[in-house]
Amino acid sequence: MSVTSTQDGLKFSEITRTAAQTRVLDAALKLISEHGVSGTSLQMIADEMGVTKAAVYRQFKTKDEIVIAITEREMSKLEDVLEAAEAEGHPLRARAVLLDRMVEQAVNRRDAFRVPMFDPVIIRLQAEYEPFQRFIERLYAALLGTEAGVEARLHAAMLSSAISVAVMHPLLADVDGETLRAQLKQMTSRMLGIPE
Amino acid sequence: MSVTSTQDGLKFSEITRTAAQTRVLDAALKLISEHGVSGTSLQMIADEMGVTKAAVYRQFKTKDEIVIAITEREMSKLEDVLEAAEAEGHPLRARAVLLDRMVEQAVNRRDAFRVPMFDPVIIRLQAEYEPFQRFIERLYAALLGTEAGVEARLHAAMLSSAISVAVMHPLLADVDGETLRAQLKQMTSRMLGIPE
DNA sequence: GTCTATAAGATGATAGAC
DNA sequence: GTCTATCATCTTATAGAC
């Protein structure tokens, strides 16, 4: 996995994509959320778009670039959420806002939200690619609130993952978004001992 | 993914494997936990074992059979846990025991435990292959306790996934097993309102 | 149980025409 | 921006010798 970017130093939300590139990313994300990165070939992406592989390679030089671009786009959405939270000033308020908005994101984008969290290829990428590392550290910091011990880290780990997974869980497949949103917010608050 | 088994009607724990087959499954599970099913080739498995691909194909006719066998073996370990829980008789006691033992399993096998839960290939397999379907339904039933509403299902979904993910979470990478075990048990109890 | 050798197809990626 | 055609390499899988 080659790890270079042409857009270093930018906020993820400042990265611009052409309409053609966006179409590639949409098709790729859909397939990757179903089959994972390794289980998704360029042929599959091209077929999903109704074009040939060569047309896809016009927009992105390598498969890696597509995976990086998808991760950037997903993180960009979380970046907005994170900045809204950090703007709260007080760490505990910030954490509450962050969790609240993460629930919104997860429920609104049930299929795609968990992709960057659980795919082994993207996990590797996040560990190797500096901008992703920096972003995740920021996210963890906000998720930890004011605490620092093992318990706080367990809370943060369980919450961030439970939200991502719950929205896709077979047991909850038939639950509508509104109900899921309300229940998830209640549970996250309860886990942290925040009054409901 | 062809979905046939030669060992139908057996409990997972009654399936027997030769020593050579076990070596294949060990190598495959290790690689799959790092790279996912699609990201793991038979060449990688053979290299990990220090033999050639042909030697691997002696033990299992297809890659699918290896993936099925790994899933059977993982479920077999959860099956023991599930049976211990079901033997409790009272559904609420059963759920408490199940969660307790799931935490044990997850902590003892931090790398492998989440494999069957999150790999897209295995998720598909579980939906298509009847013995897996039946087992998962049994597991969910025990996880739900006596309740039936959305809230109970959210609890079950969040708990089962949060346990699996937490043990592998980067925020908890440096936490030792003993501490992790204690913290996880406390959290699962708290989420369900079980007195600690 | 292991090997070498090989087949048939898929994969990521490129060249060059329209 | 799309296509056809091509490439080297990797993939799953098999045949047959030791």
Coordinates of C-alpha atoms (C1' of nucleotides) in Angstrom, one line a residue:
Chain A
M1 CA 0.0 0.0 0.0
S2 CA 1.7 3.2 -1.2
V3 CA 0.9 6.0 1.1
T4 CA 1.3 9.4 -0.5
S5 CA -1.1 12.3 -1.0
T6 CA -1.1 15.2 -3.3
Q7 CA -3.2 17.2 -0.9
D8 CA -1.1 17.3 2.2
G9 CA -1.8 19.9 4.9
L10 CA -5.4 20.4 3.9
K11 CA -8.4 19.8 6.0
F12 CA -10.2 16.8 4.7
S13 CA -13.2 18.9 3.9
E14 CA -11.1 21.2 1.7
I15 CA -10.1 18.4 -0.7
T16 CA -12.1 18.9 -3.9
R17 CA -13.2 16.2 -6.3
T18 CA -14.6 16.3 -9.8
A19 CA -18.0 14.9 -10.5
A20 CA -16.4 12.0 -12.3
Q21 CA -14.2 11.2 -9.3
T22 CA -17.2 11.5 -7.0
R23 CA -19.0 8.9 -9.1
V24 CA -16.1 6.5 -8.7
L25 CA -16.0 7.0 -4.9
D26 CA -19.7 6.5 -4.6
A27 CA -19.6 3.2 -6.5
A28 CA -16.4 2.0 -4.7
L29 CA -17.8 2.9 -1.2
K30 CA -21.0 1.0 -1.9
L31 CA -19.1 -2.1 -3.0
I32 CA -16.5 -1.9 -0.2
S33 CA -19.2 -1.6 2.4
E34 CA -20.5 -5.0 1.1
H35 CA -17.3 -6.8 0.2
G36 CA -14.5 -5.0 2.0
V37 CA -11.5 -3.4 0.3
S38 CA -9.8 -6.6 -0.7
G39 CA -13.0 -8.1 -1.9
T40 CA -13.7 -5.2 -4.2
S41 CA -11.9 -5.1 -7.6
L42 CA -11.6 -2.3 -10.1
Q43 CA -13.6 -4.4 -12.5
M44 CA -16.4 -4.5 -10.0
I45 CA -16.2 -0.7 -9.5
A46 CA -16.2 -0.2 -13.3
D47 CA -19.2 -2.6 -13.8
E48 CA -21.1 -0.8 -11.0
M49 CA -20.6 2.5 -12.9
G50 CA -21.3 1.0 -16.3
V51 CA -17.9 1.9 -17.7
T52 CA -14.6 0.1 -18.3
K53 CA -11.6 -0.2 -15.9
A54 CA -9.7 2.2 -18.1
A55 CA -12.3 4.9 -17.4
V56 CA -11.9 4.4 -13.7
Y57 CA -8.1 4.7 -14.0
R58 CA -8.5 8.0 -15.6
Q59 CA -9.9 9.4 -12.4
F60 CA -7.6 7.7 -9.9
K61 CA -4.1 6.4 -10.8
T62 CA -4.3 3.4 -8.4
K63 CA -6.7 1.4 -6.3
D64 CA -4.9 2.7 -3.2
E65 CA -5.8 6.3 -4.2
I66 CA -9.4 5.3 -4.4
V67 CA -9.3 3.8 -0.9
I68 CA -7.4 6.8 0.5
A69 CA -10.0 9.2 -1.1
I70 CA -12.9 7.2 0.4
T71 CA -11.3 7.4 3.8
E72 CA -10.6 11.1 3.4
R73 CA -14.3 11.7 2.5
E74 CA -15.6 9.7 5.4
M75 CA -13.2 11.4 7.8
S76 CA -14.2 14.7 6.4
K77 CA -17.8 14.1 7.6
L78 CA -16.5 13.2 11.0
E79 CA -14.2 16.2 10.9
D80 CA -17.2 18.5 10.7
V81 CA -18.7 16.7 13.7
L82 CA -15.4 16.9 15.6
E83 CA -15.0 20.6 15.0
A84 CA -18.5 21.3 16.2
A85 CA -17.6 19.4 19.3
E86 CA -14.3 21.1 19.9
A87 CA -16.0 24.5 19.5
E88 CA -17.8 23.7 22.7
G89 CA -14.7 24.6 24.7
H90 CA -15.5 22.5 27.8
P91 CA -14.2 18.9 27.3
L92 CA -17.3 17.2 28.8
R93 CA -19.7 19.2 26.7
A94 CA -17.5 18.5 23.7
R95 CA -17.7 14.8 24.3
A96 CA -21.4 14.9 24.7
V97 CA -21.8 16.8 21.4
L98 CA -19.4 14.5 19.6
L99 CA -21.2 11.4 20.6
D100 CA -24.6 13.0 19.8
R101 CA -23.4 13.9 16.3
M102 CA -21.7 10.6 15.8
V103 CA -25.0 8.9 16.4
E104 CA -26.6 11.1 13.8
Q105 CA -23.9 10.3 11.2
A106 CA -24.1 6.6 12.0
V107 CA -27.9 6.4 11.7
N108 CA -28.0 8.6 8.6
R109 CA -25.4 6.6 6.8
R110 CA -26.0 3.1 8.2
D111 CA -24.1 1.2 5.5
A112 CA -21.1 3.4 5.1
F113 CA -20.3 4.6 8.6
R114 CA -18.5 1.5 9.8
V115 CA -16.3 1.0 6.7
P116 CA -13.3 3.0 7.8
M117 CA -13.5 1.5 11.3
F118 CA -13.4 -2.2 10.6
D119 CA -11.8 -3.0 7.2
P120 CA -8.3 -4.4 7.8
V121 CA -6.9 -2.6 4.8
I122 CA -8.2 0.8 5.9
I123 CA -7.1 0.1 9.5
R124 CA -3.6 -0.5 8.2
L125 CA -3.8 2.6 6.1
Q126 CA -4.8 4.7 9.1
A127 CA -1.8 3.5 11.0
E128 CA 0.6 4.3 8.2
Y129 CA -0.8 7.5 6.7
E130 CA 0.0 10.5 8.8
P131 CA -3.0 12.8 8.2
F132 CA -5.3 9.9 9.2
Q133 CA -3.2 9.2 12.3
R134 CA -3.4 12.9 13.3
F135 CA -7.2 13.0 12.8
I136 CA -7.8 9.8 14.8
E137 CA -5.7 11.2 17.7
R138 CA -7.9 14.3 17.7
L139 CA -11.0 12.2 17.7
Y140 CA -9.8 10.0 20.5
A141 CA -8.9 13.1 22.6
A142 CA -12.4 14.5 22.2
L143 CA -13.9 11.1 22.9
L144 CA -12.0 10.8 26.2
G145 CA -13.3 14.0 27.7
T146 CA -11.4 14.9 30.8
E147 CA -10.6 11.5 32.0
A148 CA -7.4 9.6 31.4
G149 CA -7.5 6.2 33.0
V150 CA -8.3 2.7 31.7
E151 CA -12.0 3.1 32.4
A152 CA -12.2 6.3 30.3
R153 CA -10.5 4.6 27.4
L154 CA -12.8 1.6 27.7
H155 CA -15.7 3.9 27.6
A156 CA -14.4 5.7 24.5
A157 CA -13.6 2.4 22.7
M158 CA -16.9 0.7 23.5
L159 CA -18.9 3.8 22.6
S160 CA -17.3 4.6 19.3
S161 CA -17.4 1.0 18.2
A162 CA -20.8 0.1 19.6
I163 CA -22.4 3.0 17.7
S164 CA -20.8 2.0 14.5
V165 CA -21.7 -1.6 14.8
A166 CA -25.1 -1.3 16.3
V167 CA -26.5 0.6 13.3
M168 CA -25.6 -2.4 11.0
H169 CA -26.4 -5.2 13.4
P170 CA -28.8 -7.9 12.1
L171 CA -30.8 -7.7 15.4
L172 CA -31.6 -4.0 14.5
A173 CA -32.0 -4.3 10.8
D174 CA -35.8 -3.7 10.9
V175 CA -35.6 -0.8 13.4
D176 CA -36.3 2.6 11.7
G177 CA -33.7 5.4 11.9
E178 CA -35.7 7.6 14.3
T179 CA -36.1 4.9 16.9
L180 CA -32.5 3.8 16.5
R181 CA -31.3 7.4 16.9
A182 CA -33.3 7.9 20.1
Q183 CA -32.3 4.5 21.6
L184 CA -28.6 5.0 20.8
K185 CA -28.5 8.4 22.4
Q186 CA -30.1 7.1 25.5
M187 CA -27.6 4.3 25.7
T188 CA -24.5 6.4 25.1
S189 CA -25.7 8.8 27.8
R190 CA -26.3 6.0 30.2
M191 CA -22.9 4.4 29.6
L192 CA -21.2 7.7 30.5
G193 CA -23.5 8.5 33.4
I194 CA -24.7 11.7 31.7
P195 CA -28.2 12.6 32.9
E196 CA -30.8 11.8 30.1
Chain B
M1 CA -19.0 -19.1 -2.1
S2 CA -20.2 -22.7 -2.3
V3 CA -22.0 -23.6 0.9
T4 CA -22.0 -27.3 1.6
S5 CA -20.7 -29.3 4.6
T6 CA -19.9 -33.0 5.0
Q7 CA -20.5 -32.8 8.7
D8 CA -24.2 -31.8 8.8
G9 CA -26.2 -32.3 11.9
L10 CA -23.2 -32.4 14.3
K11 CA -22.5 -30.0 17.0
F12 CA -19.6 -27.8 16.0
S13 CA -17.6 -29.2 18.9
E14 CA -18.0 -32.7 17.6
I15 CA -16.3 -31.9 14.3
T16 CA -12.9 -33.5 14.3
R17 CA -9.8 -32.3 12.5
T18 CA -6.5 -34.0 11.9
A19 CA -3.3 -32.4 13.2
A20 CA -2.4 -31.3 9.7
Q21 CA -5.8 -29.7 9.2
T22 CA -5.5 -27.9 12.5
R23 CA -2.1 -26.4 11.4
V24 CA -3.8 -25.0 8.3
L25 CA -6.6 -23.5 10.3
D26 CA -4.2 -21.9 12.8
A27 CA -2.1 -20.3 10.0
A28 CA -5.2 -19.2 8.1
L29 CA -6.9 -17.7 11.2
K30 CA -3.8 -15.7 12.1
L31 CA -3.6 -14.3 8.6
I32 CA -7.3 -13.7 8.3
S33 CA -7.4 -11.8 11.6
E34 CA -4.7 -9.4 10.1
H35 CA -5.8 -9.2 6.4
G36 CA -9.4 -10.4 6.3
V37 CA -10.6 -13.4 4.2
S38 CA -10.3 -11.7 0.8
G39 CA -6.9 -10.3 1.7
T40 CA -5.6 -13.8 2.6
S41 CA -4.5 -16.0 -0.3
L42 CA -3.6 -19.7 -0.2
Q43 CA 0.0 -18.8 -1.0
M44 CA 0.1 -16.7 2.1
I45 CA -1.3 -19.6 4.2
A46 CA 1.3 -22.0 2.6
D47 CA 4.1 -19.6 3.2
E48 CA 3.0 -19.1 6.9
M49 CA 3.1 -22.9 7.3
G50 CA 6.4 -23.3 5.4
V51 CA 4.9 -25.6 2.8
T52 CA 3.6 -25.3 -0.7
K53 CA 0.0 -24.5 -1.8
A54 CA -0.5 -28.1 -2.9
A55 CA 0.2 -29.3 0.6
V56 CA -2.6 -27.0 1.8
Y57 CA -5.0 -28.3 -0.8
R58 CA -4.4 -31.8 0.5
Q59 CA -6.1 -30.8 3.7
F60 CA -8.9 -28.7 2.3
K61 CA -10.3 -29.0 -1.2
T62 CA -11.1 -25.3 -1.5
K63 CA -10.5 -21.9 0.2
D64 CA -14.1 -21.8 1.1
E65 CA -13.8 -25.0 3.1
I66 CA -11.0 -23.4 5.1
V67 CA -13.1 -20.4 5.9
I68 CA -16.1 -22.6 6.9
A69 CA -13.8 -24.7 9.1
I70 CA -12.4 -21.6 10.8
T71 CA -15.9 -20.3 11.4
E72 CA -17.0 -23.7 12.8
R73 CA -14.1 -23.8 15.1
E74 CA -14.7 -20.3 16.4
M75 CA -18.4 -21.0 16.9
S76 CA -17.6 -24.3 18.6
K77 CA -15.8 -22.2 21.3
L78 CA -18.9 -20.0 21.7
E79 CA -21.1 -23.1 21.6
D80 CA -19.5 -24.3 24.8
V81 CA -20.2 -20.9 26.3
L82 CA -23.7 -20.9 25.0
E83 CA -24.5 -24.3 26.5
A84 CA -23.1 -23.4 29.8
A85 CA -25.4 -20.3 29.8
E86 CA -28.5 -22.2 28.6
A87 CA -27.9 -24.8 31.4
E88 CA -28.7 -22.0 33.8
G89 CA -32.4 -22.4 33.2
H90 CA -33.5 -18.9 34.1
P91 CA -33.1 -16.6 31.1
L92 CA -31.7 -13.7 33.0
R93 CA -29.1 -15.8 34.7
A94 CA -28.3 -17.4 31.4
R95 CA -27.7 -14.0 29.8
A96 CA -25.5 -12.9 32.6
V97 CA -23.4 -16.1 32.4
L98 CA -23.2 -15.8 28.6
L99 CA -21.9 -12.2 28.7
D100 CA -19.5 -13.2 31.4
R101 CA -18.0 -16.1 29.4
M102 CA -18.0 -14.0 26.2
V103 CA -15.8 -11.5 27.9
E104 CA -13.5 -14.3 29.0
Q105 CA -13.3 -15.7 25.4
A106 CA -12.8 -12.2 23.9
V107 CA -10.0 -11.3 26.3
N108 CA -8.3 -14.7 26.1
R109 CA -8.3 -14.6 22.3
R110 CA -8.1 -10.9 21.6
D111 CA -7.0 -11.2 17.9
A112 CA -9.2 -14.0 16.8
F113 CA -12.5 -13.3 18.5
R114 CA -13.8 -10.6 16.3
V115 CA -12.9 -12.4 13.0
P116 CA -16.3 -14.2 12.5
M117 CA -18.2 -11.0 13.5
F118 CA -16.8 -8.4 11.1
D119 CA -15.4 -10.0 8.0
P120 CA -17.8 -9.4 5.1
V121 CA -17.1 -12.8 3.6
I122 CA -17.9 -14.6 6.8
I123 CA -21.0 -12.4 7.5
R124 CA -22.2 -13.5 4.1
L125 CA -21.4 -17.1 4.8
Q126 CA -23.3 -17.0 8.1
A127 CA -26.4 -15.7 6.3
E128 CA -26.2 -18.5 3.7
Y129 CA -25.1 -21.5 5.6
E130 CA -27.8 -23.0 7.7
P131 CA -25.9 -24.4 10.6
F132 CA -24.4 -21.0 11.2
Q133 CA -27.8 -19.3 10.9
R134 CA -29.2 -21.7 13.5
F135 CA -26.4 -21.2 15.9
I136 CA -26.5 -17.4 15.7
E137 CA -30.3 -17.4 16.4
R138 CA -29.6 -19.5 19.5
L139 CA -26.9 -17.0 20.5
Y140 CA -29.2 -14.0 20.0
A141 CA -32.0 -15.7 21.9
A142 CA -29.8 -16.1 24.9
L143 CA -28.4 -12.6 24.5
L144 CA -31.9 -11.1 24.6
G145 CA -32.8 -12.6 28.0
T146 CA -36.5 -12.2 28.7
E147 CA -37.1 -8.9 26.9
A148 CA -38.3 -8.5 23.4
G149 CA -38.5 -4.8 22.5
V150 CA -36.2 -2.6 20.5
E151 CA -34.3 -1.6 23.7
A152 CA -33.5 -5.2 24.5
R153 CA -32.2 -5.8 20.9
L154 CA -30.1 -2.7 21.1
H155 CA -28.6 -3.9 24.3
A156 CA -27.8 -7.3 22.8
A157 CA -26.4 -5.7 19.7
M158 CA -24.3 -3.1 21.4
L159 CA -23.0 -5.6 24.0
S160 CA -22.0 -8.4 21.7
S161 CA -20.2 -6.0 19.3
A162 CA -18.7 -3.7 21.9
I163 CA -17.1 -6.7 23.6
S164 CA -15.6 -8.0 20.4
V165 CA -14.3 -4.6 19.3
A166 CA -13.1 -3.3 22.6
V167 CA -10.6 -6.0 23.0
M168 CA -8.9 -5.0 19.8
H169 CA -9.3 -1.3 20.0
P170 CA -6.1 0.8 19.7
L171 CA -7.1 2.8 22.7
L172 CA -6.9 -0.4 24.8
A173 CA -3.9 -2.0 23.1
D174 CA -1.7 -1.5 26.1
V175 CA -4.2 -2.7 28.7
D176 CA -3.4 -6.1 30.2
G177 CA -5.9 -8.9 30.0
E178 CA -6.8 -9.0 33.7
T179 CA -7.7 -5.3 33.8
L180 CA -9.6 -5.5 30.5
R181 CA -11.6 -8.4 31.8
A182 CA -12.6 -6.7 35.0
Q183 CA -13.5 -3.4 33.2
L184 CA -15.5 -5.2 30.5
K185 CA -17.5 -7.2 33.0
Q186 CA -18.3 -4.0 35.0
M187 CA -19.4 -2.2 31.9
T188 CA -21.6 -5.0 30.6
S189 CA -23.3 -5.3 33.9
R190 CA -23.8 -1.6 34.1
M191 CA -25.3 -1.4 30.6
L192 CA -27.9 -4.0 31.6
G193 CA -28.6 -2.6 35.0
I194 CA -27.3 -5.8 36.7
P195 CA -26.0 -5.1 40.2
E196 CA -22.2 -5.4 40.2
Chain C
dG1 C1' 2.2 -35.5 3.5
dT2 C1' 5.0 -33.1 0.6
dC3 C1' 6.8 -31.6 -3.8
dT4 C1' 7.1 -29.6 -9.0
dA5 C1' 4.6 -28.1 -12.7
dT6 C1' 0.8 -26.3 -14.8
dA7 C1' -3.8 -24.6 -16.2
dA8 C1' -7.5 -21.1 -16.5
dG9 C1' -9.0 -17.1 -15.0
dA10 C1' -8.9 -12.6 -12.4
dT11 C1' -6.2 -8.7 -10.9
dG12 C1' -3.9 -4.1 -11.0
dA13 C1' -2.3 -1.3 -14.3
dT14 C1' -0.8 1.0 -19.1
dA15 C1' -0.8 2.4 -24.2
dG16 C1' -3.0 4.6 -27.6
dA17 C1' -7.3 5.5 -30.5
dC18 C1' -11.8 8.2 -30.6
Chain D
dG1 C1' -14.0 10.9 -20.7
dT2 C1' -14.5 6.7 -22.8
dC3 C1' -13.1 2.8 -25.3
dT4 C1' -10.2 -1.7 -27.0
dA5 C1' -6.3 -4.3 -26.4
dT6 C1' -2.6 -5.7 -23.9
dC7 C1' 0.7 -7.0 -19.9
dA8 C1' 2.8 -9.0 -15.9
dT9 C1' 1.5 -10.9 -12.0
dC10 C1' -1.4 -13.2 -8.8
dT11 C1' -5.4 -16.2 -7.9
dT12 C1' -7.7 -20.7 -7.1
dA13 C1' -7.2 -25.2 -8.2
dT14 C1' -5.4 -29.8 -10.3
dA15 C1' -2.2 -33.7 -12.0
dG16 C1' 1.1 -36.7 -10.9
dA17 C1' 5.8 -38.0 -8.9
dC18 C1' 8.4 -39.1 -4.3

